[in-house]
C-alpha positions in Angstrom: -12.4 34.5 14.5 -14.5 32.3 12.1 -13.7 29.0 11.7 -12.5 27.1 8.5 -14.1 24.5 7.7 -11.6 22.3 8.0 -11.6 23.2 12.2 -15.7 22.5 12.3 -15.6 19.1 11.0 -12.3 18.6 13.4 -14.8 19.7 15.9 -17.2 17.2 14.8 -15.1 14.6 15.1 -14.4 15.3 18.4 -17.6 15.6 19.3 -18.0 11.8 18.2 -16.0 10.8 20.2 -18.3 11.9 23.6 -21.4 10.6 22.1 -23.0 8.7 25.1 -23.0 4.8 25.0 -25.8 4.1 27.7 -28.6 3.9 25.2 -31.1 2.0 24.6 -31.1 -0.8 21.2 -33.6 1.3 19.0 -31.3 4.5 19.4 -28.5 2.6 18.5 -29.8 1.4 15.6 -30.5 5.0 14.6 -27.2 5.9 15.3 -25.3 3.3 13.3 -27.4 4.2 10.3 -26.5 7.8 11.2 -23.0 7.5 11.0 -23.5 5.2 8.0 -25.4 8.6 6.6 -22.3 10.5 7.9 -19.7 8.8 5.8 -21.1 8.9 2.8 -21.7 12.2 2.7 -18.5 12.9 4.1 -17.2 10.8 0.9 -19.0 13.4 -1.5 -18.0 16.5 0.3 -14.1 15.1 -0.2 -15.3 14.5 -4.1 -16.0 18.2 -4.3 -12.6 19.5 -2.5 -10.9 17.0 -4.2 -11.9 18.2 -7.8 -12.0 22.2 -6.3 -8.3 21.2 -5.6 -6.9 19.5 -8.3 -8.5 22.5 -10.9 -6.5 24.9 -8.3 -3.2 24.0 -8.3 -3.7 22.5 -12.0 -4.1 26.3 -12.7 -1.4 27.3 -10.2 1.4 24.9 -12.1 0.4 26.5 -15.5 1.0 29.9 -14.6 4.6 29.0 -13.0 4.7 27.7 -16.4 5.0 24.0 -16.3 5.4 22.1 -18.9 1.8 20.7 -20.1 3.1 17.1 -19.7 3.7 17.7 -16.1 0.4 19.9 -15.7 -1.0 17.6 -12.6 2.1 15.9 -11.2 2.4 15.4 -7.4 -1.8 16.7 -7.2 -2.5 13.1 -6.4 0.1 13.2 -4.0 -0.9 15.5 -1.8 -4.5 14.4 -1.5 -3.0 11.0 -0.4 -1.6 12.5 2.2 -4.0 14.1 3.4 -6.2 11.2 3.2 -3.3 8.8 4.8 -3.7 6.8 1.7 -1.1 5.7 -0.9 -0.7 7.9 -3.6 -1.9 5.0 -6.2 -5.1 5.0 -4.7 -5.3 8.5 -4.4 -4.7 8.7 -8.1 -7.9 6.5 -8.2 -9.7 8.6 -5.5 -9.3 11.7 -8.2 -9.6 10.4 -11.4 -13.8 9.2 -9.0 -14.3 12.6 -8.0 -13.4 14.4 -11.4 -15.7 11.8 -13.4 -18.8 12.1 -10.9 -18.6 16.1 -11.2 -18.3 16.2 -15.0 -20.2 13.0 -16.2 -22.1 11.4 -13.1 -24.2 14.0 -11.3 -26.9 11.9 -10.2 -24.2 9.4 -8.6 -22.6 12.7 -6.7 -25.7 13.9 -5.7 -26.6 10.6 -3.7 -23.1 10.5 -2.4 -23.1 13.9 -1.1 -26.7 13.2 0.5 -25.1 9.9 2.3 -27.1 7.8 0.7 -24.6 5.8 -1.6 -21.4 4.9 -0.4 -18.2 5.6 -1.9 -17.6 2.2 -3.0 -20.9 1.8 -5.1 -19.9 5.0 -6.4 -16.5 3.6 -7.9 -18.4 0.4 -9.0 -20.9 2.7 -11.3 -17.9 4.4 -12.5 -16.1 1.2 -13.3 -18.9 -0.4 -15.0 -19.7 2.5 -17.3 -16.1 3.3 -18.2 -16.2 2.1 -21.7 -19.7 4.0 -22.8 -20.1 7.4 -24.4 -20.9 10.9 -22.0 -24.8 10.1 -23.3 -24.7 6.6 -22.4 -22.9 7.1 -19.2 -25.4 9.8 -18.1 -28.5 7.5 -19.0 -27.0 4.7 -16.6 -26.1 7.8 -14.1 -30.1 8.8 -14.4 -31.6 5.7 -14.5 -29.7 3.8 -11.5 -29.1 7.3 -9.4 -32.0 9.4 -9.9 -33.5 10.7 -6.9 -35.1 7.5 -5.3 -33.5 5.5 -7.8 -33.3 1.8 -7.4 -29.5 2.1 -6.2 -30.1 3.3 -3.2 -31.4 -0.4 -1.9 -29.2 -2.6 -4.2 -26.4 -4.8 -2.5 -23.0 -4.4 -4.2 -23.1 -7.4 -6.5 -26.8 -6.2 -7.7 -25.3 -3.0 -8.3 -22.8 -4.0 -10.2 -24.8 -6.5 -12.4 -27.7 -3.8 -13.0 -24.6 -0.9 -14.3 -23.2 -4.1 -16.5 -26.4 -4.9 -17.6 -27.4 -1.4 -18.8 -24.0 -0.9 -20.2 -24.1 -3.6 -22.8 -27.9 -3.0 -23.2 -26.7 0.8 -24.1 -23.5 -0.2 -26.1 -22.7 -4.1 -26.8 -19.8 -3.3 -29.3 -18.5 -1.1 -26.7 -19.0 -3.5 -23.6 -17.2 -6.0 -26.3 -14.4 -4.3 -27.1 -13.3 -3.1 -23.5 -13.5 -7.3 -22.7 -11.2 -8.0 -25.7 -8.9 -5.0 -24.4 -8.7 -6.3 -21.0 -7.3 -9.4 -22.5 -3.9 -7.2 -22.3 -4.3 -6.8 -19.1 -3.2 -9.9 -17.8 -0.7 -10.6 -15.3 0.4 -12.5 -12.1 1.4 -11.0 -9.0 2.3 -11.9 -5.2 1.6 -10.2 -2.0 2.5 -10.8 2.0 0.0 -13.2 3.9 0.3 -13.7 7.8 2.3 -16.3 9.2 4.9 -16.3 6.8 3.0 -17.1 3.6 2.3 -15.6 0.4 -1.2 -14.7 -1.9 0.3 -15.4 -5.6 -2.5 -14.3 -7.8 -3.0 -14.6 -11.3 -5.4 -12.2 -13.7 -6.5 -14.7 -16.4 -9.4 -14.0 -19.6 -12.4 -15.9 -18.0 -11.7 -19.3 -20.5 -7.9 -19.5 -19.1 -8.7 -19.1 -15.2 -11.4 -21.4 -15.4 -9.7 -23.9 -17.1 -6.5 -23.5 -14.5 -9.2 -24.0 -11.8 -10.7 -27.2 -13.1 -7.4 -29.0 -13.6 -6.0 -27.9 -10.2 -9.4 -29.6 -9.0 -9.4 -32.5 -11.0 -5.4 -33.2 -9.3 -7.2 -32.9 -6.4 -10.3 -35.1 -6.5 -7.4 -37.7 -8.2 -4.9 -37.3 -5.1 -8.3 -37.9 -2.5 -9.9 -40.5 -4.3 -6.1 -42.0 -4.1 -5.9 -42.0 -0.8 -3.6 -38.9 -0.5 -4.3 -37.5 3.1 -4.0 -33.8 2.2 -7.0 -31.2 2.3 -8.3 -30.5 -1.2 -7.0 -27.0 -1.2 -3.2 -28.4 0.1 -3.4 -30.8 -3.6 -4.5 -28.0 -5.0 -1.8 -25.4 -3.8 1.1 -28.2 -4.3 -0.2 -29.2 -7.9 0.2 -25.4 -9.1 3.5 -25.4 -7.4 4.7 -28.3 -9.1 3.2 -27.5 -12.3 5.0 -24.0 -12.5 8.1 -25.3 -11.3 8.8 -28.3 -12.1 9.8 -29.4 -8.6 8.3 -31.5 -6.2 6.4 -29.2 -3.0 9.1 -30.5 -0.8 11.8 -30.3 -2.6 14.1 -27.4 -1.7 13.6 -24.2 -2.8 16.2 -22.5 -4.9 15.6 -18.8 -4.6 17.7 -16.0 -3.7 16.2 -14.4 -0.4 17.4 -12.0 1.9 17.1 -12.5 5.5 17.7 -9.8 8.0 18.4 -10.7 12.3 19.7 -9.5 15.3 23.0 -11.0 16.4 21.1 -12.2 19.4 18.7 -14.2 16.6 21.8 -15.1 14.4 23.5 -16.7 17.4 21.0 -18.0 19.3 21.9 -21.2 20.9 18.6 -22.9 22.2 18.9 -22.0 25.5 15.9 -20.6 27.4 17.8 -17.2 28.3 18.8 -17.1 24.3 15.4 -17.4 23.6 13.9 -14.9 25.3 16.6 -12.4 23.9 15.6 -13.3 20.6 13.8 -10.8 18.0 12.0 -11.5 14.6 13.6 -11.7 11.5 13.1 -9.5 8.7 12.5 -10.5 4.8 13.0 -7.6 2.9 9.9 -7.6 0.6 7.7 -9.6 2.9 8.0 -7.9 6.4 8.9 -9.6 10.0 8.9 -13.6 10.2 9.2 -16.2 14.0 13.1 -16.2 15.1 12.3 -20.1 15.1 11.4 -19.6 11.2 14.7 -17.5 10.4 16.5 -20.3 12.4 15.3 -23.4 10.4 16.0 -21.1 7.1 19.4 -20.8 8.7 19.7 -24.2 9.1 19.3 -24.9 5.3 20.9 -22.4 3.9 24.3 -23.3 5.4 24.9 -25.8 3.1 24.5 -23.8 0.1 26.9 -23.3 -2.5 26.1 -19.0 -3.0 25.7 -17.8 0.8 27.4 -15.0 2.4 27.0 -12.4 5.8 27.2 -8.7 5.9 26.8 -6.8 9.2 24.7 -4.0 10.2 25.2 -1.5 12.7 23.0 -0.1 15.0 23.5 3.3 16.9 24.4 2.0 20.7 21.2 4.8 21.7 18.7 5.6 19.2 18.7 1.7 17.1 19.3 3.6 14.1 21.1 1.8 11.4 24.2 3.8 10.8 26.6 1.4 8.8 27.6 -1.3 7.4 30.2 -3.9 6.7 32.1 -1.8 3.3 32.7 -5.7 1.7 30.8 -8.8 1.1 31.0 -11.8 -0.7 29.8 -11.8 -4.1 27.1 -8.7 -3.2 28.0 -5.1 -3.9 27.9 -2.9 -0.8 26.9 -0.1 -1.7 25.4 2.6 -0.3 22.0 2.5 -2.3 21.7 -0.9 -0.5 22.0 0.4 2.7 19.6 2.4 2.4 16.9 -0.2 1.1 17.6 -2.2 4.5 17.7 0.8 6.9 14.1 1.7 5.2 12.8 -2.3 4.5 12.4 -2.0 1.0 8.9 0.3 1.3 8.7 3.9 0.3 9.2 6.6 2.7 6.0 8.6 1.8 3.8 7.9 4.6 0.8 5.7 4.1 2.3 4.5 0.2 3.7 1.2 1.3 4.9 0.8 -2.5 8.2 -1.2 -3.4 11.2 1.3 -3.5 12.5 1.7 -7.5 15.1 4.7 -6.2 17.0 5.7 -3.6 17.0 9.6 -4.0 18.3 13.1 -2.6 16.0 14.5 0.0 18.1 18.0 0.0 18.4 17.7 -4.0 22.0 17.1 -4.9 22.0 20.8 -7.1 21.2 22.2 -3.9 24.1 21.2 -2.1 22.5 18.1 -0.4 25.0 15.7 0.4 25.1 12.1 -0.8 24.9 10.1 2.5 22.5 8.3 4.6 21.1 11.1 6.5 20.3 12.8 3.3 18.9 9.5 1.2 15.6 7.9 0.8 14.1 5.1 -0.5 10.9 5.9 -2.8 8.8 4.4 -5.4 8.9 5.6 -8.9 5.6 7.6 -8.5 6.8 9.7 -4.8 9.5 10.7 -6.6 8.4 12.0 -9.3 5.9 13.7 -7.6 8.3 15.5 -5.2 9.9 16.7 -8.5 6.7 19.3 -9.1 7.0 23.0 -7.7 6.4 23.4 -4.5 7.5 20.1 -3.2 10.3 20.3 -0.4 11.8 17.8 1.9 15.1 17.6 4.0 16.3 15.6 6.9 15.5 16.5 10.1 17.3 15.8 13.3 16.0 12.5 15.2 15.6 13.0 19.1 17.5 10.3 21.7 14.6 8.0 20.9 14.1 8.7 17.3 14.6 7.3 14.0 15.7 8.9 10.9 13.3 11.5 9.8 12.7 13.6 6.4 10.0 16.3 6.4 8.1 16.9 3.7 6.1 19.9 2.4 3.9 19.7 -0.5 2.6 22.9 -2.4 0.2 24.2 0.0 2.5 24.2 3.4 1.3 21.2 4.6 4.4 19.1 6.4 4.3 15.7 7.0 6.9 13.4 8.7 8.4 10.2 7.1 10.1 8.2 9.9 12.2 5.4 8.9 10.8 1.6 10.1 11.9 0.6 13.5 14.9 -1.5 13.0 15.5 -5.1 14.1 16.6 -5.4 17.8 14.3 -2.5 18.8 11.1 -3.3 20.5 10.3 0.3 22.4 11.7 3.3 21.1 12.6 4.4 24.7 14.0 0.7 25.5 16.4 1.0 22.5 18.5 -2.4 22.4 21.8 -2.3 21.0 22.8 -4.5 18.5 24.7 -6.1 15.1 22.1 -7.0 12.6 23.0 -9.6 10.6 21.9 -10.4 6.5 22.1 -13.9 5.2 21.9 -13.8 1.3 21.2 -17.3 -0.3 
């Protein structure tokens, strides 16, 4: 039987994995570059399936005859999956490889021979976005041409040589994509470690620097005052105070949910209640330090708008399976439920986007039942996706040491398996601890 060649490069991969270590620096060396060589051609030969595959089931949707709005839905999808990456950046992974095969052949053709990486590939796209086909091809050939000065460019040169052409090229054009990103603005915030946050903020170049310099001049003010904070603490209290209009230890009026373990909720300060206890869970954030829960805890009892809700686990697998049916001032519904049993993160595997529905994995017009077993949490994106032909997914029965499961099956008969988070109180799937999980809303 001949092998696809999807089973060679499995076997290539394995193969990796046996490579000898006892060798000497020089062949090391040689290696690393190698493998370096190795994934950046690897990089163009997924560039090539990926655009072979999207024209493919493009074509396949048409003739089932899809509407042409939906022509391409869920393609992204499936290649993030297959990639184990979210399908937002697998959107961005396609929209690469269909612009280096039509408009960037020089760029592809380095790629493919591992000699740019995929990264400076996406930079040269980037930079040239805004430029006519011609233009964009005349970067492409002068940057990407065979020994073509890209090849020993850092990242930052790169990317100032593809800017520089660009506006060299096309100014109006170069000028008109900076007034555009102007609408592009926006401020966002992400989960740090140890219980902190990255807020960031997307300002025009005149508006960021100018936030910068007043931030720094609170700073040098506070030092040259005495104040015994680091520069960056002034700096990170004086935004805080500034955007708020509350002092940095003042409390904090926000509504946060906190998710524990009874043996957290009630812990007591003794040793043996200690080492019982788990972390907490912020829904939004991820896990945070019992000790951290317990000084939120602390504050939160004197507030005015605070109230408890229970969660079940199942006494064997962890799973949540229910939950107190009334709480004060907070609906209980369902659709809640189901953001806590799944943390607030999609199901697909490998998105990690915010849920925006709680949906039917049995689709309620096929008789799929609207209960836990049968719900989801998704972002706005999976679930569209798993609206195009060919997409499938049900529930499938969890094991003694399982969680809840829904299988998926995208258009070409791949299956993949979305297993809910491991809930609080659970440490080792086959060491399942059994437990009431309580949220504190304040």
């Amino acid at each position: 039987m001949i092998e696809s060649p999807a089973e060679q490069v499995r076997r290539w991969v394995a193969h990796l994995a046996t490579l000898s270590r006892d060798l000497p620096d020089d062949h090391r060396i040689d290696l690393i570059g190698a493998l370096e060589d190795l994934k950046c051609g690897a990089a163009g030969a997924q560039a090539v399936a990926t655009v072979d595959l999207d024209a493919s089931q493009r074509q396949a949707q048409e003739e089932r005859g899809l509407p042409t709005a939906r022509i391409g839905e869920g393609i992204a999808s499936q290649i993030g999956l297959a990639r184990r990456e979210s399908p937002h950046k697998a959107g961005r992974l396609l929209g690469l490889a269909k612009i280096l095969q039509a408009e960037m052949p020089h760029t592809l053709d380095r790629l493919r021979a591992g000699e740019l990486s995929e990264w400076r590939a996406t930079i040269l796209v980037r930079e040239t976005a805004c430029l006519s086909l011609d233009d964009r091809q005349e970067v492409d050939r002068r940057l990407c041409c065979p020994e073509g000065p890209a090849l020993t460019m850092s990242d930052a040169s790169l990317e100032g040589a593809a800017r520089k052409l660009a506006a060299d090229l096309d100014n109006a054009a170069v000028a008109a994509r900076a007034r555009k990103a102007e609408a592009d603005r926006h401020v966002g915030v992400r989960p740090a470690p140890d219980t902190m946050v990255w807020v960031r903020a997307l300002l025009p170049v005149k508006q960021g620097v100018a936030v910068f310099a007043a931030l720094k001049a609170a700073a040098d003010a506070a030092q040259a005052a005495g104040d015994p904070r680091s520069r960056g603490q002034v700096m990170a209290d004086t935004l805080y105070e500034r955007v708020t209009s509350a002092g940095a230890a003042d409390p904090v009026q926000v509504h946060l949910d906190l998710v524990m373990t009874d043996r957290t909720f009630f812990h007591s300060g003794s040793e043996d209640d200690r080492a019982a206890e788990e972390s907490a869970q912020v829904p939004g954030y991820g896990p945070v330090p019992a000790d951290w829960a317990h000084d939120l805890l602390a504050d939160s009892l004197s507030a005015e708008a605070v109230w408890v809700r229970r969660l079940y686990t199942h006494p064997d697998t962890g799973d949540l399976v229910a939950m107190d049916s009334r709480a004060r001032r907070a609906s209980a519904g369902l659709e809640h439920f189901i953001r806590r049993r799944d943390h607030d993160v999609c199901r697909t595997p490998w998105c990690g986007a915010p849920i925006r529905h709680v949906d039917h994995a049995t689709e309620w017009q096929s008789g799929g039942p609207t209960c836990a077993i049968n719900l989801q949490g998704l972002c706005e994106r999976c679930n569209h996706a798993k609206q195009a032909p060919g997409w499938h997914a049900r529930p499938s029965p969890a094991d003694d040491y399982d969680r809840h499961i829904i299988s998926i099956t995208t258009p070409t008969g791949h299956t993949y398996r979305s297993r809910a988070p491991s809930p609080l109180g659970q440490v080792d799937i086959r060491h399942v601890k059994k437990a009431v999980v309580y949220e504190l809303v304040v």
